[in-house]
C-alpha positions as a printed NumPy array, in Angstrom:
array([[  0.   ,   0.   ,   0.   ],
       [  1.32 ,   3.411,  -0.957],
       [  1.405,   6.215,   1.574],
       [  3.243,   9.479,   2.18 ],
       [  6.569,   7.669,   2.628],
       [  6.255,   6.267,  -0.896],
       [  7.043,   9.725,  -2.291],
       [  9.84 ,  12.254,  -1.955],
       [  8.895,  15.537,  -0.283],
       [  8.646,  17.264,  -3.669],
       [  6.529,  14.462,  -5.109],
       [  4.255,  14.467,  -2.071],
       [  3.672,  18.191,  -2.493],
       [  2.544,  17.525,  -6.068],
       [  0.113,  14.87 ,  -4.848],
       [ -1.278,  17.267,  -2.223],
       [ -1.475,  20.074,  -4.736],
       [ -3.432,  17.88 ,  -7.168],
       [ -6.298,  17.604,  -4.698],
       [ -6.743,  21.372,  -4.556],
       [ -6.12 ,  21.865,  -8.273],
       [ -8.797,  19.335,  -9.215],
       [-11.327,  21.883,  -7.975],
       [ -9.476,  25.044,  -8.995],
       [ -9.382,  23.893, -12.621],
       [-13.176,  23.732, -12.739],
       [-13.697,  27.023, -10.929],
       [-11.232,  28.794, -13.226],
       [-12.858,  27.365, -16.347],
       [-16.064,  29.318, -15.805],
       [-15.891,  31.733, -12.854],
       [-19.287,  32.384, -11.342],
       [-18.979,  35.4  ,  -9.073],
       [-18.271,  35.488,  -5.365],
       [-21.144,  33.248,  -4.238],
       [-20.466,  30.654,  -6.929],
       [-16.757,  30.611,  -6.143],
       [-17.558,  30.188,  -2.444],
       [-19.923,  27.278,  -3.163],
       [-17.346,  25.618,  -5.395],
       [-14.556,  26.073,  -2.831],
       [-16.794,  24.632,  -0.13 ],
       [-17.607,  21.639,  -2.347],
       [-13.909,  20.935,  -2.829],
       [-13.196,  21.147,   0.911],
       [-16.239,  19.028,   1.686],
       [-15.01 ,  16.322,  -0.696],
       [-11.756,  16.117,   1.257],
       [-13.612,  15.986,   4.587],
       [-15.943,  13.284,   3.247],
       [-12.96 ,  11.139,   2.327],
       [-11.889,  11.131,   5.957],
       [-15.224,   9.597,   6.927],
       [-15.134,   7.023,   4.127],
       [-14.108,   3.664,   5.553],
       [-13.199,   2.481,   2.054],
       [-10.738,   5.326,   1.422],
       [ -7.238,   4.105,   0.632],
       [ -4.258,   4.704,   2.892],
       [ -2.99 ,   7.173,   0.305],
       [ -6.198,   9.219,   0.419],
       [ -6.171,   9.103,   4.222],
       [ -2.576,  10.366,   4.269],
       [ -3.512,  13.269,   1.993],
       [ -6.505,  14.136,   4.166],
       [ -4.296,  14.049,   7.271],
       [ -1.939,  16.554,   5.656],
       [ -4.854,  18.802,   4.729],
       [ -5.853,  18.766,   8.393],
       [ -2.407,  19.794,   9.647],
       [ -1.205,  23.382,   9.721],
       [  2.078,  22.39 ,   8.114],
       [  0.297,  20.515,   5.33 ],
       [ -2.036,  23.416,   4.581],
       [  0.941,  25.798,   4.428],
       [  2.743,  23.482,   1.981],
       [ -0.357,  23.278,  -0.2  ],
       [ -0.878,  27.049,  -0.094],
       [  2.765,  27.711,  -0.998],
       [  2.664,  25.172,  -3.837],
       [ -0.51 ,  26.728,  -5.238],
       [  0.971,  30.222,  -5.041],
       [  4.074,  29.077,  -6.882],
       [  2.109,  27.159,  -9.509],
       [ -0.395,  29.928, -10.212],
       [  1.816,  33.014,  -9.709],
       [  1.421,  35.447, -12.569],
       [ -1.139,  33.284, -14.344],
       [ -3.669,  35.116, -16.429],
       [ -7.26 ,  33.932, -15.893],
       [ -7.174,  31.813, -19.048],
       [ -3.915,  30.15 , -17.991],
       [ -5.079,  28.925, -14.582],
       [ -6.962,  25.878, -15.892],
       [ -4.034,  24.938, -18.16 ],
       [ -1.605,  25.073, -15.251],
       [ -3.987,  22.984, -13.16 ],
       [ -4.285,  20.394, -15.928],
       [ -0.496,  20.245, -16.297],
       [ -0.17 ,  19.645, -12.545],
       [ -2.836,  16.936, -12.635],
       [ -0.978,  15.224, -15.465],
       [  2.238,  15.336, -13.402],
       [  0.421,  13.88 , -10.394],
       [ -1.07 ,  11.164, -12.589],
       [  2.38 ,  10.107, -13.779],
       [  3.681,  10.094, -10.203],
       [  0.78 ,   7.964,  -9.037],
       [  1.311,   5.481, -11.869],
       [  5.013,   5.202, -11.037],
       [  4.93 ,   5.257,  -7.237],
       [  1.49 ,   3.928,  -6.31 ],
       [  0.295,   1.754,  -9.177],
       [ -2.165,  -0.229,  -7.053],
       [ -3.823,   2.916,  -5.67 ],
       [ -3.443,   5.14 ,  -8.735],
       [ -6.814,   4.422, -10.347],
       [ -8.774,   4.96 ,  -7.132],
       [ -6.88 ,   8.15 ,  -6.29 ],
       [ -7.403,   9.55 ,  -9.782],
       [-11.109,   8.71 ,  -9.568],
       [-11.236,  10.584,  -6.266],
       [ -9.631,  13.625,  -7.915],
       [-12.205,  13.453, -10.699],
       [-15.009,  13.134,  -8.116],
       [-13.741,  16.309,  -6.437],
       [-13.896,  18.061,  -9.817],
       [-17.436,  16.786, -10.391],
       [-18.594,  18.038,  -6.993],
       [-17.103,  21.456,  -7.685],
       [-18.764,  21.63 , -11.107],
       [-22.155,  20.755,  -9.616],
       [-21.872,  23.107,  -6.629],
       [-23.179,  26.289,  -8.226],
       [-25.503,  26.87 , -11.151],
       [-23.91 ,  28.719, -14.037],
       [-25.497,  31.482, -16.085],
       [-28.605,  32.115, -13.99 ],
       [-29.6  ,  34.949, -11.705],
       [-28.84 ,  34.416,  -8.01 ],
       [-28.479,  30.696,  -8.621],
       [-31.812,  30.316, -10.439],
       [-32.35 ,  29.4  , -14.052],
       [-28.799,  28.481, -14.896],
       [-27.276,  25.219, -15.96 ],
       [-26.039,  22.943, -13.175],
       [-22.772,  22.401, -15.066],
       [-21.75 ,  24.83 , -17.807],
       [-20.359,  23.775, -21.159],
       [-16.947,  25.185, -20.176],
       [-17.015,  23.144, -16.979],
       [-18.015,  20.005, -18.906],
       [-15.094,  20.539, -21.262],
       [-12.758,  21.042, -18.303],
       [-14.037,  17.854, -16.644],
       [-13.173,  15.996, -19.856],
       [ -9.736,  17.658, -19.879],
       [ -9.209,  16.629, -16.247],
       [-10.058,  13.023, -17.067],
       [ -7.638,  13.165, -19.995],
       [ -4.883,  14.672, -17.801],
       [ -5.432,  11.91 , -15.248],
       [ -5.528,   9.205, -17.896],
       [ -8.994,   7.986, -16.893],
       [-12.343,   7.683, -18.652],
       [-14.374,  10.879, -18.861]])
């Protein structure tokens, strides 16, 4: 079973970062104002919290969740996100997220082949929850589409970056 010790410190940071970027990619694809961004951020955080309660979660997922719960882990994630997204123009954010997800996918395949598919599916599930968190294109959350076309395209791009079925 793979866990935190299966990765170098730099590799582990990329795995941690992938969890946050799975949601950021969707949010950046079709920003939806302050309330929508809040709902999408909450959905991403809630997906991580839900994994902690899931008895079927892998040791790798549990290790990631434990780091998200620690002050040190959150600081590492924040610093990695700042570095990854520094100077990015709005249109570049999703691309940088997808590149990072592709890197994480390769790391998972190399270092945690038995857990890779489940972990990648979890990342995709986080993206799905973010996409479904706030209606797009309506007024005050009414009348819009649950998932916008841009978000759907980004979800497909995320699956492609992770090397899993859309």
